[in-house]
Structure formats: C-alpha cells, structure tokens
Amino acid sequence: MQNSEDIWNRVDAHRTAFEALSDRVWEMPELGFLEHRSAAEHVAMLEQQGFRVTTGIAGIPTAMVGEAGDEGPVIAILGEFDALPGLSQEAGIAEHRPRAGEAAGHACGHNLLGSAAMLAATAVKDWLAANGLKGRVRYYGCPAEENGAGKLFMVRAGAFADVDIALSWHPAPFCAVNNAVSLANVAIDFSFAGRASHAAAAPHLGRSALDAVELMNVGVNYMREHMPSDARIHYATLDAGGVAPNVVQAHAKVRYVIRARDLTELHPLVARVRKIADGAALMTETQVTARPVSGMSNLLGNTPLEQAMHDNLARLGPPEWDAADRAFAREIQATLRDDDIVSAHRRFGLPVNRDEPLCTTIVPLDYQANGGIGSTDVGDVSWVVPTAQIRGATYAIGTPGHSWQLTAQGQSPLAKKGMVHAAKVMAATAVDALRNPALIAQARADHAARTDGNPYVCPLPDDVPPALDMALGR
Ligand SMILES: [Zn+2]
C-alpha cells in the first residue's frame, strides 16, 4: 500500500535530492563535532528548501535548526551526520577494502539518518503550506551522536524548550518502533601526572603516570563483578606516556565510559570509578584530574507517539526490495557469521529466518527485544519533549553496527529505499499530530506521567562545555 497518501507523495517528490545529500555526506565521513563539511551540506540544503536556519546552537559550530511554518504546534525531527573512526570502506562491495586516504566511515548510517530526517521535515513543510495550516516543523541537525552527545548540549541550551513532540529514526535491519530502552552514560577523561626520570639509572626518582592508568584499569576490572547487571564500563587509553620504555612516563590519560540503566543507577557507579582513580594516584604518588566530556540520559518512551508511528509503519508496509537489493544483501550476509544473523532476529523478538536477507515485515509494537543495550543522546531530548523513534530497514539482516559491512551498504539502492521509507513514517506521524491536536495532548500527558516526581537532571554539570576536540582524543 505504498504511496497512497498525499504526504508520501510529497516525500517522493524530494527523494532524489535527499538521496544525493546522503551520498555526499557518506563521501566525506567526519567525526563528532568535526562534521564541518557535512553540516555545511545540511545547512545549504535547508536554505535551498526554504527553511529559516539557525546555526551554532549551544555554541557548537556544527549544530543547526531549520524551521518552517507559522505559529501552531512545533514538531521536531532529529537528524545526525557524524561518522566513526577506523571504519573506512569502499561502497557497494562485499569485501573489506578501506577507501584510499580515508580513515573514518559511515558505519552507523548517520548519512542516511540526517538526510531522511530533513526529507521528512521538507515534506511536512510542503504539506503545511499546501493546506494553509498553522504549525511549525523543525529539522534539528545534531552533531556528535557517537561520542560527544550533541543533543545533550542542545537540550541544556534550551533548543527544545517550545517543542511539542520530537520524532526520529535510526538505520537498522528491521522496520520497527524503537524499543525505548537505552543506557544512561557519562564519559570522563582521567589524566595522571607523575615525574619523569631515567628508568634504569634513577627509577626511584620517577613516578609513573602509566602505572597509575594500569592500576586504575585493574581496580575497575575488579569492580565489574559488583555492579548492576545492565551496567557497563569501557575504557580507551588516550595517552600512554610516550614511546620510550626507558623514560618513566610523566603523563598518561585514559577515557572511561560508564553506563547504567538510568541516572539514579549511574551516579553511584561514577563515584566509585572516581575513587578508584584517586586510589591509583595515591598508590603511585601521581596526581589525577577528571574531566567529564560527555553524558547521555536513558530514553523515555511515549506510548501515544509510538502507537502513531507503528500505525504509519503498518499502513506503509515494509520497503519494496528488488532482486538486486536481495542479491547484494546476500553477498554481505556471506561475510557474516551465523551468530550475527541469529542475534539480529532475536534483538527484534523475531524467529530466525535465513531465507530473507532483508526485512519483509513490520515488527509488532509489543516485541520483546533480546540483546545488548546501547546509549543514545536522543535520551536527553526524550526527557524534555515527548519523543518517539523508529528503526528503519537499511541493511542486510545480521550486519553488525559499526562494521565495514555497514559502511559498504551506505550508498546502496537498498539503503536509500530504507531511508525514504523512514522519512515517510516520520512525515506521516508529524502530519497526524498537526491534524489531530489530541495526539499531541495525549503525548504530553504520557510524558508528564513518566516524569512526574522524576524531573530531568542533565547528566553533565552546567559548566562542562561540549568537548569539541573529543574525537581527537585530547
Ligand atoms: Zn548511530
């Protein structure tokens, strides 16, 4: 039943331009907060489509909002455009081959994510104008989802203060309403300062910052046994103190990401990790400083909006794949392990089907997800605005997130079909809300009930600025 509605025709009318935008962003993969060229592409497209554009939201050069329409309710559609380090890959092939001279890659499909969100906003803008209705639609261009939590800073700066509902999506193997479960997290850089000395001639005079990092890691690894079961802690060494083993390392730095079900569970874990850092400094007679660089809240669901998105998914049906789409998806699947394919189905509560390489169903609204849980900075938006998201089928079932296989599919016809499909669901849901104020009222009431006695508390203190250099490991 594809394209039986006016709003879907309006999405189709712009699809070529937005597929090209997605392709251009794929070609220039940029890391979080450094997405200057990608953001410029998004700003140019917003201007070309006649949106009123504001850039530099929350002091972030690559954050933007484009607005259209007058008065009435405000519908936000959230987009992203950051890439990942080390996941460079040629497009359209099913073998691992990084692009020459390119380290980063769109291995989470954010080239599609941002383009579909703006495509939906554009169709809604046209629909508002054609129907002469009061109402505003905004595209939020949100930087650094992968590492820097751009949306948290946009929320903290009040960019969502007058928004009625927010909609978004994420590339996925299946079409489904997003299960609104994600982990809250905080990222903290721990820098240790010691004293250099000749490691053979005067070791007693040195105090090793690298020892402190190692002892901290050991301490945290012992802590893991004594955490809530959904909590996660990861670390990456940003500075090991240099390349000379015969110099006692005077400086070293480690980045920690601490995750938990919600902020109430997260904060005590963060305090324990900080104690371990202090302990490592005490043991090694070094000094430690802790710099929070990012944080994200867990997602809050919204039943009326999720129902509305599901109804639109059900009316639209899954994307219409052709033989070439299936053939490419099968080639990609041949590079995966059977485990990948099995767990992709389980994650969406589906029976394992090895015959279909692409999504041919709409996952039921009440599916029981079975698998690991990540984090997203959409979480912070969801605490201040009723928010719902879908997952849109854009890649072969079983493709791991953040893999070369995902980068490889980012410019494929099948990915673009999924992207346009997701735009249609978001646009139709926005139109539902603009046509039917009761939906917005229900979404607000649901949100109020979920936050009653439990208001939003930003996971980062007000004086922590966006870590614009975070992707550089500084
Ligand atoms: Zn992503």
PDB file of N, CA, C and O and ligand atoms in Angstrom, residues 80 82 84 108-110 113 145-146 170-171 402, ligand 1:
ATOM      1  N   GLU A  80      21.193  13.316  12.325  1.00  0.00           N
ATOM      2  CA  GLU A  80      22.616  13.221  12.706  1.00  0.00           C
ATOM      3  C   GLU A  80      23.426  13.056  11.433  1.00  0.00           C
ATOM      4  O   GLU A  80      22.879  12.675  10.389  1.00  0.00           O
ATOM      5  N   ASP A  82      27.305  12.361  11.876  1.00  0.00           N
ATOM      6  CA  ASP A  82      28.703  12.061  12.227  1.00  0.00           C
ATOM      7  C   ASP A  82      29.080  10.631  11.845  1.00  0.00           C
ATOM      8  O   ASP A  82      28.236   9.748  11.746  1.00  0.00           O
ATOM      9  N   LEU A  84      32.359   7.402  12.054  1.00  0.00           N
ATOM     10  CA  LEU A  84      33.139   6.671  13.061  1.00  0.00           C
ATOM     11  C   LEU A  84      34.581   6.499  12.594  1.00  0.00           C
ATOM     12  O   LEU A  84      34.841   6.297  11.407  1.00  0.00           O
ATOM     13  N   CYS A 108      27.496   3.709  10.952  1.00  0.00           N
ATOM     14  CA  CYS A 108      26.252   3.663  11.730  1.00  0.00           C
ATOM     15  C   CYS A 108      25.107   4.242  10.893  1.00  0.00           C
ATOM     16  O   CYS A 108      23.990   4.396  11.364  1.00  0.00           O
ATOM     17  N   GLY A 109      25.412   4.583   9.636  1.00  0.00           N
ATOM     18  CA  GLY A 109      24.363   5.047   8.729  1.00  0.00           C
ATOM     19  C   GLY A 109      23.841   6.442   9.018  1.00  0.00           C
ATOM     20  O   GLY A 109      22.731   6.796   8.614  1.00  0.00           O
ATOM     21  N   HIS A 110      24.639   7.279   9.679  1.00  0.00           N
ATOM     22  CA  HIS A 110      24.128   8.620  10.006  1.00  0.00           C
ATOM     23  C   HIS A 110      24.024   9.522   8.776  1.00  0.00           C
ATOM     24  O   HIS A 110      23.330  10.536   8.824  1.00  0.00           O
ATOM     25  N   LEU A 113      20.572   8.840   8.195  1.00  0.00           N
ATOM     26  CA  LEU A 113      19.758   9.325   9.313  1.00  0.00           C
ATOM     27  C   LEU A 113      19.415  10.808   9.136  1.00  0.00           C
ATOM     28  O   LEU A 113      18.251  11.224   9.195  1.00  0.00           O
ATOM     29  N   GLU A 145      26.706  12.366  17.705  1.00  0.00           N
ATOM     30  CA  GLU A 145      25.921  11.377  18.451  1.00  0.00           C
ATOM     31  C   GLU A 145      26.827  10.265  18.954  1.00  0.00           C
ATOM     32  O   GLU A 145      26.631   9.734  20.044  1.00  0.00           O
ATOM     33  N   GLU A 146      27.838   9.912  18.169  1.00  0.00           N
ATOM     34  CA  GLU A 146      28.654   8.743  18.511  1.00  0.00           C
ATOM     35  C   GLU A 146      29.500   8.934  19.757  1.00  0.00           C
ATOM     36  O   GLU A 146      29.813   7.975  20.448  1.00  0.00           O
ATOM     37  N   HIS A 170      16.470   5.469  13.304  1.00  0.00           N
ATOM     38  CA  HIS A 170      17.853   5.021  13.154  1.00  0.00           C
ATOM     39  C   HIS A 170      17.896   3.865  12.160  1.00  0.00           C
ATOM     40  O   HIS A 170      17.011   3.021  12.171  1.00  0.00           O
ATOM     41  N   PRO A 171      18.910   3.831  11.287  1.00  0.00           N
ATOM     42  CA  PRO A 171      19.089   2.675  10.409  1.00  0.00           C
ATOM     43  C   PRO A 171      19.176   1.374  11.213  1.00  0.00           C
ATOM     44  O   PRO A 171      19.699   1.363  12.329  1.00  0.00           O
ATOM     45  N   HIS A 402      28.431  -0.523  13.433  1.00  0.00           N
ATOM     46  CA  HIS A 402      29.834  -0.071  13.484  1.00  0.00           C
ATOM     47  C   HIS A 402      30.768  -1.105  12.842  1.00  0.00           C
ATOM     48  O   HIS A 402      31.797  -1.474  13.411  1.00  0.00           O
TER      49      HIS A 402
HETATM   50 ZN    ZN B   1      24.060   5.522  15.195  1.00  0.00          ZN
END
